[in-house]
Coordinates of C-alpha atoms in Angstrom, one line a residue:
M1 CA 0.0 0.1 0.3
T2 CA 1.3 3.4 -1.0
E3 CA 0.6 6.3 1.4
Q4 CA 0.0 9.8 0.0
I5 CA 1.4 12.9 1.4
K6 CA 1.0 16.2 0.2
T7 CA 3.2 19.5 1.7
K8 CA 4.3 23.1 1.1
V9 CA 7.8 22.0 1.1
L10 CA 9.8 18.9 -0.1
I11 CA 13.3 19.1 0.6
I12 CA 15.4 16.0 -1.5
G13 CA 18.7 15.5 0.5
A14 CA 19.8 16.1 4.4
G15 CA 23.2 17.5 3.8
T16 CA 24.5 20.7 5.3
G17 CA 21.9 22.7 2.3
G18 CA 19.1 20.3 3.0
Y19 CA 18.9 20.3 6.6
V20 CA 19.6 23.6 7.3
A21 CA 17.0 24.6 4.7
G22 CA 14.7 21.8 6.3
I23 CA 15.0 24.0 10.0
R24 CA 14.6 27.7 8.8
C25 CA 11.7 26.6 6.7
G26 CA 10.5 25.2 10.1
Q27 CA 11.0 28.1 11.6
L28 CA 9.0 30.1 9.1
G29 CA 6.2 27.9 9.7
L30 CA 6.1 26.4 6.2
E31 CA 4.7 22.8 6.4
T32 CA 8.2 20.6 5.4
V33 CA 9.0 17.1 4.4
L34 CA 12.8 16.2 4.0
V35 CA 13.4 13.0 2.3
D36 CA 16.8 11.5 3.5
G37 CA 18.1 8.8 1.3
G38 CA 22.1 9.0 1.2
D39 CA 24.8 9.3 4.0
G40 CA 22.2 10.2 6.8
L41 CA 21.2 13.6 8.5
G42 CA 23.9 16.0 8.1
G43 CA 25.1 14.4 4.7
T44 CA 28.5 13.9 3.1
C45 CA 29.9 16.6 5.5
L46 CA 29.1 15.1 8.6
N47 CA 29.0 11.6 8.4
V48 CA 31.8 10.9 5.7
G49 CA 33.7 14.1 4.8
C50 CA 34.3 17.6 6.9
I51 CA 34.1 16.4 10.4
P52 CA 35.0 12.8 10.5
S53 CA 38.0 13.9 8.2
K54 CA 38.7 16.8 10.8
A55 CA 38.6 14.4 13.7
V56 CA 40.8 11.8 12.1
I57 CA 43.2 14.7 11.5
H58 CA 43.0 16.0 14.7
A59 CA 43.9 12.3 16.3
A60 CA 47.1 12.1 13.9
N61 CA 48.1 15.7 15.0
K62 CA 47.8 14.3 18.5
F63 CA 49.9 11.1 17.7
E64 CA 52.6 13.3 15.9
T65 CA 53.1 15.2 19.0
V66 CA 53.7 12.2 21.2
A67 CA 55.6 10.7 18.6
K68 CA 58.0 13.9 18.5
A69 CA 58.3 13.7 22.3
A70 CA 59.6 10.0 22.1
N71 CA 61.7 10.7 19.4
G72 CA 64.1 12.8 21.8
G73 CA 61.5 15.2 23.0
T74 CA 59.9 18.2 22.4
L75 CA 59.4 21.8 24.3
G76 CA 61.5 19.4 27.3
I77 CA 58.8 17.0 27.4
T78 CA 59.5 13.0 26.3
A79 CA 57.3 10.5 26.4
S80 CA 57.1 6.4 25.6
K81 CA 57.0 5.7 21.7
P82 CA 53.2 5.8 20.6
S83 CA 51.2 3.1 19.0
I84 CA 47.7 3.1 17.9
D85 CA 44.9 1.1 17.2
L86 CA 42.9 2.8 14.4
K87 CA 40.0 0.9 15.3
Q88 CA 39.7 2.8 18.6
T89 CA 40.4 6.1 16.7
V90 CA 37.9 5.1 14.0
A91 CA 35.0 4.4 17.2
W92 CA 36.0 8.0 18.7
K93 CA 35.4 9.2 15.5
D94 CA 32.2 7.5 14.8
G95 CA 31.2 9.0 18.2
V96 CA 31.5 12.2 17.2
V97 CA 29.2 11.9 14.4
K98 CA 26.3 9.7 16.1
K99 CA 26.3 12.8 18.4
L100 CA 26.1 15.5 15.3
N101 CA 23.4 13.2 14.3
A102 CA 21.6 13.0 17.1
G103 CA 21.4 16.9 16.9
V104 CA 20.5 17.4 13.8
A105 CA 17.6 14.9 14.3
G106 CA 16.6 17.0 17.4
L107 CA 16.7 20.4 15.7
L108 CA 14.7 18.9 13.0
K109 CA 12.2 17.8 15.3
K110 CA 12.1 21.1 17.3
A111 CA 11.1 22.5 13.4
K112 CA 8.5 20.3 13.2
V113 CA 10.0 18.9 9.8
K114 CA 9.2 15.7 9.0
V115 CA 12.0 13.3 8.2
I116 CA 11.2 10.0 5.5
K117 CA 14.3 7.9 5.3
G118 CA 14.1 6.5 1.8
W119 CA 15.6 7.0 -1.7
A120 CA 13.3 9.5 -3.6
T121 CA 12.9 8.9 -7.7
F122 CA 10.6 11.9 -9.2
S123 CA 8.6 11.0 -11.9
D124 CA 7.6 14.8 -12.3
A125 CA 8.7 18.2 -10.7
K126 CA 6.5 18.1 -7.9
T127 CA 5.8 14.4 -7.3
C128 CA 8.0 11.6 -6.2
T129 CA 7.9 8.4 -4.8
V130 CA 10.1 7.1 -1.9
K131 CA 11.1 3.7 -1.1
T132 CA 11.3 3.1 2.5
D133 CA 11.6 0.0 5.2
D134 CA 7.9 0.0 5.5
G135 CA 6.8 0.2 1.8
E136 CA 6.3 3.4 -0.6
I137 CA 5.2 6.8 0.0
T138 CA 4.1 9.4 -2.4
I139 CA 4.9 12.9 -1.8
S140 CA 3.5 15.7 -3.7
A141 CA 4.7 19.5 -2.8
E142 CA 4.0 23.0 -4.0
H143 CA 7.9 23.6 -3.6
V144 CA 10.8 21.6 -4.1
I145 CA 14.1 22.2 -3.3
L146 CA 17.0 19.7 -4.7
A147 CA 19.9 19.4 -2.0
T148 CA 21.5 16.0 -3.2
G149 CA 24.8 17.0 -3.1
S150 CA 28.4 15.3 -4.6
E151 CA 29.6 11.9 -4.8
P152 CA 33.4 11.2 -5.3
V153 CA 34.5 10.8 -9.1
E154 CA 35.5 7.1 -9.9
L155 CA 38.0 6.6 -12.3
P156 CA 36.9 4.3 -14.8
F157 CA 40.3 2.1 -14.9
L158 CA 40.5 2.7 -10.9
P159 CA 37.3 1.3 -9.7
F160 CA 36.2 1.8 -6.1
G161 CA 36.5 -1.5 -4.5
G162 CA 38.9 -3.9 -2.3
D163 CA 42.2 -1.6 -1.8
V164 CA 41.3 1.0 -3.9
I165 CA 39.3 3.4 -1.7
S166 CA 37.6 6.6 -1.3
S167 CA 37.9 9.2 0.9
T168 CA 34.5 7.7 2.5
E169 CA 36.7 4.2 3.0
A170 CA 39.6 6.0 4.2
L171 CA 38.0 7.4 7.1
S172 CA 36.8 4.0 8.3
L173 CA 40.3 1.9 7.7
D174 CA 40.9 -0.6 10.7
K175 CA 44.3 -0.1 10.8
V176 CA 47.1 2.5 9.7
P177 CA 48.2 1.2 6.0
G178 CA 51.7 0.5 5.5
K179 CA 51.5 2.2 2.0
L180 CA 49.3 4.5 0.8
V181 CA 49.8 5.7 -2.5
V182 CA 47.2 8.5 -3.3
V183 CA 45.7 9.5 -6.6
G184 CA 45.2 13.5 -6.5
G185 CA 46.9 16.2 -4.9
G186 CA 43.9 18.3 -4.3
Y187 CA 42.2 19.0 -0.8
I188 CA 41.2 15.8 0.5
G189 CA 43.9 13.8 -1.3
L190 CA 46.5 15.8 1.0
E191 CA 44.6 16.6 4.1
L192 CA 44.4 12.7 4.3
G193 CA 47.5 11.5 3.1
I194 CA 49.2 13.8 5.3
A195 CA 47.0 12.4 8.5
F196 CA 47.8 9.1 7.2
R197 CA 51.6 10.2 7.3
K198 CA 51.3 11.2 10.9
L199 CA 50.2 7.9 11.9
G200 CA 53.2 6.3 10.2
A201 CA 51.7 5.1 6.3
E202 CA 54.4 5.5 3.7
V203 CA 52.6 8.2 1.5
T204 CA 53.2 8.6 -2.5
V205 CA 51.0 11.4 -4.0
V206 CA 50.4 11.0 -8.0
E207 CA 49.2 14.4 -9.3
M208 CA 48.6 15.0 -13.1
A209 CA 49.4 18.9 -12.8
E210 CA 52.7 19.9 -12.1
R211 CA 52.4 21.1 -8.6
I212 CA 50.0 20.1 -5.6
L213 CA 46.7 21.9 -4.8
P214 CA 46.3 23.7 -8.2
L215 CA 43.5 25.6 -7.3
Y216 CA 45.6 28.0 -5.1
D217 CA 48.4 30.4 -5.6
K218 CA 52.2 28.9 -5.3
A219 CA 53.0 30.9 -2.5
L220 CA 50.3 28.9 -0.5
T221 CA 51.3 25.5 -1.5
D222 CA 54.7 26.5 -1.0
P223 CA 54.9 26.3 3.0
V224 CA 52.9 22.6 2.6
T225 CA 55.2 20.8 0.0
K226 CA 57.9 21.9 2.3
W227 CA 56.4 19.9 4.9
L228 CA 55.5 16.8 2.9
E229 CA 59.2 16.7 1.1
K230 CA 60.7 16.8 4.9
H231 CA 58.3 14.4 6.4
G232 CA 59.3 11.9 3.3
V233 CA 56.1 12.0 1.4
K234 CA 57.0 11.3 -2.3
L235 CA 55.2 12.9 -4.4
L236 CA 54.8 12.4 -8.3
L237 CA 54.0 15.3 -10.4
G238 CA 52.8 15.7 -14.0
A239 CA 52.2 11.8 -13.4
K240 CA 49.2 9.8 -14.7
A241 CA 48.1 7.3 -12.5
G242 CA 46.8 3.5 -14.3
S243 CA 45.5 0.3 -13.2
F244 CA 46.2 -1.5 -9.7
E245 CA 46.9 -4.9 -10.1
K246 CA 48.3 -7.3 -7.0
G247 CA 49.4 -4.6 -5.0
Q248 CA 51.1 -2.2 -7.5
L249 CA 49.5 1.0 -8.7
N250 CA 50.6 1.6 -12.4
V251 CA 52.0 5.0 -13.1
T252 CA 53.5 7.1 -16.1
T253 CA 55.6 9.8 -14.7
R254 CA 56.2 13.3 -16.6
D255 CA 59.5 11.6 -18.4
G256 CA 56.7 9.1 -19.8
E257 CA 58.7 6.2 -17.8
A258 CA 56.2 3.5 -16.7
V259 CA 56.9 2.7 -12.9
K260 CA 55.4 0.1 -10.5
L261 CA 54.0 1.8 -7.3
D262 CA 53.6 -0.7 -4.4
A263 CA 50.6 0.2 -2.1
D264 CA 48.7 -1.5 0.4
K265 CA 45.5 0.9 -0.2
V266 CA 45.2 3.4 -3.5
L267 CA 43.3 6.4 -2.1
V268 CA 41.4 8.2 -5.6
T269 CA 40.7 11.9 -4.9
V270 CA 40.3 13.4 -8.4
G271 CA 37.3 15.3 -7.5
R272 CA 33.8 15.2 -7.0
R273 CA 30.6 15.7 -9.1
P274 CA 27.0 16.2 -8.5
R275 CA 24.7 13.6 -7.3
T276 CA 22.4 13.8 -10.6
K277 CA 21.4 10.4 -11.5
G278 CA 19.3 7.7 -10.0
W279 CA 16.5 9.9 -8.6
G280 CA 14.7 11.2 -11.8
L281 CA 16.1 14.7 -12.3
E282 CA 15.6 14.1 -16.0
N283 CA 11.5 14.0 -15.2
M284 CA 12.0 17.6 -13.7
G285 CA 12.3 19.4 -16.7
V286 CA 15.2 21.8 -15.2
A287 CA 17.8 23.4 -17.2
M288 CA 21.5 22.5 -16.7
A289 CA 24.8 24.1 -16.7
G290 CA 26.9 21.3 -17.8
P291 CA 26.9 18.8 -14.9
F292 CA 25.3 21.1 -12.8
V293 CA 21.5 22.2 -12.0
K294 CA 21.6 25.9 -13.0
I295 CA 20.0 28.5 -10.7
D296 CA 19.7 32.4 -10.5
D297 CA 20.7 34.3 -7.7
R298 CA 17.5 33.5 -5.9
C299 CA 18.4 29.6 -6.3
A300 CA 15.7 28.9 -8.8
T301 CA 15.9 26.4 -11.5
S302 CA 14.0 26.9 -14.7
M303 CA 11.1 24.8 -13.7
K304 CA 8.7 27.0 -11.4
N305 CA 8.9 26.3 -7.6
V306 CA 11.6 24.3 -7.7
W307 CA 14.8 25.2 -6.1
A308 CA 18.1 23.8 -5.9
I309 CA 21.2 24.3 -3.5
G310 CA 24.6 22.9 -2.5
D311 CA 27.1 21.1 -4.7
L312 CA 24.1 20.4 -7.0
T313 CA 24.4 23.6 -8.3
G314 CA 28.3 24.1 -8.9
E315 CA 31.7 25.3 -7.5
P316 CA 32.5 25.9 -4.8
M317 CA 31.5 22.7 -3.4
L318 CA 31.3 23.3 -0.2
A319 CA 29.6 22.6 2.8
H320 CA 28.8 26.5 4.1
K321 CA 27.6 27.6 0.6
G322 CA 24.8 25.0 0.3
S323 CA 24.0 26.1 4.1
A324 CA 23.5 29.5 3.3
Q325 CA 21.6 29.1 0.1
G326 CA 19.1 26.6 2.0
E327 CA 18.6 29.8 4.5
V328 CA 18.2 31.8 1.5
V329 CA 15.5 29.7 -0.3
A330 CA 13.6 29.1 2.7
E331 CA 13.1 32.8 3.6
I332 CA 12.0 33.3 -0.1
L333 CA 9.2 31.1 0.1
A334 CA 8.4 32.2 3.4
G335 CA 7.7 36.0 1.5
H336 CA 10.9 37.6 2.3
D337 CA 12.6 38.9 -0.4
K338 CA 16.4 37.4 -0.7
R339 CA 19.2 36.6 -3.1
F340 CA 21.8 35.0 -2.8
D341 CA 25.1 36.8 -3.4
P342 CA 27.8 36.4 -1.2
V343 CA 31.0 39.0 -1.4
T344 CA 33.1 35.9 -1.0
I345 CA 32.6 32.4 0.0
A346 CA 36.2 31.6 2.4
A347 CA 37.9 28.0 1.5
V348 CA 39.9 26.2 3.9
C349 CA 42.3 23.3 3.2
F350 CA 43.2 21.5 6.1
T351 CA 47.1 20.2 5.3
E352 CA 49.6 20.6 7.1
P353 CA 50.2 23.8 7.3
E354 CA 46.4 25.0 6.7
I355 CA 45.4 27.2 3.7
V356 CA 42.8 29.9 3.8
S357 CA 41.6 31.5 0.9
A358 CA 39.2 34.4 0.5
G359 CA 38.2 36.8 -2.1
L360 CA 40.7 37.8 -4.9
G361 CA 44.2 36.0 -4.7
P362 CA 47.7 37.2 -6.8
N363 CA 46.7 35.3 -10.0
D364 CA 43.2 37.2 -10.2
V365 CA 44.9 40.3 -10.2
E366 CA 48.0 39.6 -12.3
G367 CA 48.9 42.3 -14.8
H368 CA 46.7 44.9 -12.7
D369 CA 48.4 47.8 -11.3
D370 CA 45.9 49.3 -9.2
V371 CA 46.0 46.8 -6.3
I372 CA 48.0 46.6 -3.2
Q373 CA 49.5 43.3 -2.0
A374 CA 51.1 43.2 1.5
V375 CA 52.4 39.8 3.5
F376 CA 52.8 39.6 6.9
P377 CA 54.9 36.5 8.3
L378 CA 53.4 34.5 10.8
M379 CA 57.1 34.3 12.2
A380 CA 56.5 37.7 13.5
I381 CA 53.6 36.7 15.6
G382 CA 54.4 36.3 19.2
R383 CA 51.5 33.7 19.8
A384 CA 52.6 31.8 16.2
L385 CA 56.1 31.2 18.0
A386 CA 54.5 29.9 21.4
I387 CA 52.5 27.4 20.0
E388 CA 55.2 26.1 17.6
A389 CA 53.4 28.2 14.6
G390 CA 55.5 30.3 13.6
D391 CA 58.5 28.4 11.3
D392 CA 56.6 26.9 8.8
G393 CA 56.7 29.9 6.3
G394 CA 53.3 30.9 7.4
F395 CA 52.0 34.5 6.3
V396 CA 48.6 36.5 6.3
R397 CA 48.3 38.3 2.9
V398 CA 45.9 41.0 1.9
L399 CA 44.8 42.6 -1.6
A400 CA 43.4 45.6 -1.6
S401 CA 42.3 48.6 -4.4
K402 CA 44.8 51.5 -4.5
T403 CA 42.1 54.2 -5.0
D404 CA 39.9 54.0 -2.4
H405 CA 41.8 50.4 -0.2
R406 CA 38.8 48.4 -0.4
L407 CA 39.6 44.9 0.8
L408 CA 39.5 42.9 -2.4
G409 CA 40.7 39.5 -0.9
V410 CA 42.8 38.0 2.2
Q411 CA 44.6 34.3 2.3
A412 CA 46.7 33.1 4.9
V413 CA 49.1 29.6 5.2
G414 CA 50.1 28.2 8.7
Q415 CA 49.2 26.0 11.2
H416 CA 45.5 26.9 12.9
V417 CA 44.9 29.6 10.2
S418 CA 41.7 28.3 9.6
E419 CA 40.3 29.7 12.4
L420 CA 40.6 33.2 11.0
S421 CA 39.0 32.3 7.8
N422 CA 35.5 34.1 9.2
S423 CA 37.2 37.2 10.5
F424 CA 38.9 37.1 6.6
A425 CA 35.0 36.8 4.9
Q426 CA 33.5 38.8 7.6
M427 CA 35.9 42.2 6.4
L428 CA 35.1 41.0 3.0
E429 CA 31.3 40.9 3.3
M430 CA 31.1 44.1 5.2
G431 CA 33.1 45.8 2.0
A432 CA 35.9 47.4 4.4
V433 CA 38.9 48.8 3.6
L434 CA 42.4 48.8 5.2
E435 CA 41.6 51.4 7.4
D436 CA 39.1 49.2 9.1
V437 CA 41.0 46.3 9.6
A438 CA 43.8 48.9 11.3
G439 CA 41.5 50.6 13.5
V440 CA 40.3 47.2 15.0
I441 CA 42.3 46.7 18.3
H442 CA 43.5 42.9 17.7
V443 CA 43.5 41.0 20.8
H444 CA 47.1 40.4 21.9
P445 CA 48.6 37.7 21.9
T446 CA 46.9 35.7 18.8
L447 CA 47.3 34.4 15.6
G448 CA 44.8 37.0 14.2
E449 CA 47.3 39.7 14.8
A450 CA 48.7 38.9 11.6
F451 CA 46.1 40.0 9.6
H452 CA 46.1 43.4 11.3
E453 CA 49.8 43.9 10.7
A454 CA 49.4 42.8 6.8
S455 CA 46.7 45.7 6.7
L456 CA 48.9 48.2 8.2
R457 CA 52.1 47.1 6.2
A458 CA 49.3 47.9 3.1
L459 CA 49.2 51.0 4.2
G460 CA 53.0 51.4 4.8
H461 CA 53.2 51.2 8.6
A462 CA 53.2 48.1 9.8
I463 CA 54.3 47.9 13.5
H464 CA 56.2 44.6 14.3
I465 CA 58.0 44.1 11.0

């Protein structure tokens, strides 16, 4: 027997875009049904992406600290040689995820959002059938919000399975692989590759581009490259991965040489693609923009009252973008006049050291002589030195207009600089000028003082350099 449900708002996907849209719709009094057919409440980010990866990275950092103390000592601290039971680490990580899952479920319940677990298939733009453990439910809605997210890209010659894994499987391994080969030198591969190197794995990175993290400028990535080289991570740049056979990955090097890399696990992280197949998108009549669903600045698709948010709608594929879009759509449905038109969406790479980028970078303004650029090194910041974050080549950089000093972009590389990202984004969103940053009394001692000093330096009068 098929149950019939009619609702004001139907949301497909319970990731950071979908569940936030659901909560906001509920807060605004809109009858809302949320269909969760993917990774669970919180989606990729909470269950198999952002949160669990940062938990594993945190555990790896703790392990590295103890290992340093065992290897001659650090900061006057000595310790016995550490060991790790990765099963226990993964169990702790799963506990963090479970706690957050429960939190999201509670928030949705409080907002009176009806959550249905199952896979939705659309027959037309406003009607879908959901297969659940108890049967089928047909749902029709006045408004549909598509928030199906994205999935890892699979290489045809390196299909996932067995010892060829995606980031999802990497975050649930029961032991540290002796030899790990990472295919793809983007942020996901490097974040996890660095974590497993800290945990004791031998790591090789195979990247087609001529340098790692090709989406960031070289000044930002150089400190990461130096860390990799210092810690014995082998980089094969300009190289192409091939098939994986009998514990060996076939690779063609930059010079055309065919080599075989021994690998206990091959982690493929060559990007993500929007999840557009398997749920009836082709029956909805929405326009596409390449592989993505096309939207306007209200997150509206070409089909009336069908909306799309998050990774499904294009780059940047970042959780916080999807959440912001979800809030915008909910408020539009409640009659508010809203647009999704951010000045910037800051991005963070949780490598060693971390990278933050907000707004325009040097590559975006190359050839423009009407831009001021100023860099302030973390090694001149007391807090950075006191927490061993000042000796890895880290810095904060500001870009601003010469004519009116309006901030155009802010970047940073260094330990713990991810915590500066919101300050960077806030100043850019508010349309701040260099004098605004310079006029804010920054707390001492903090890493944020580097943002202050970089802005002062752009004005020609940095204090501590």
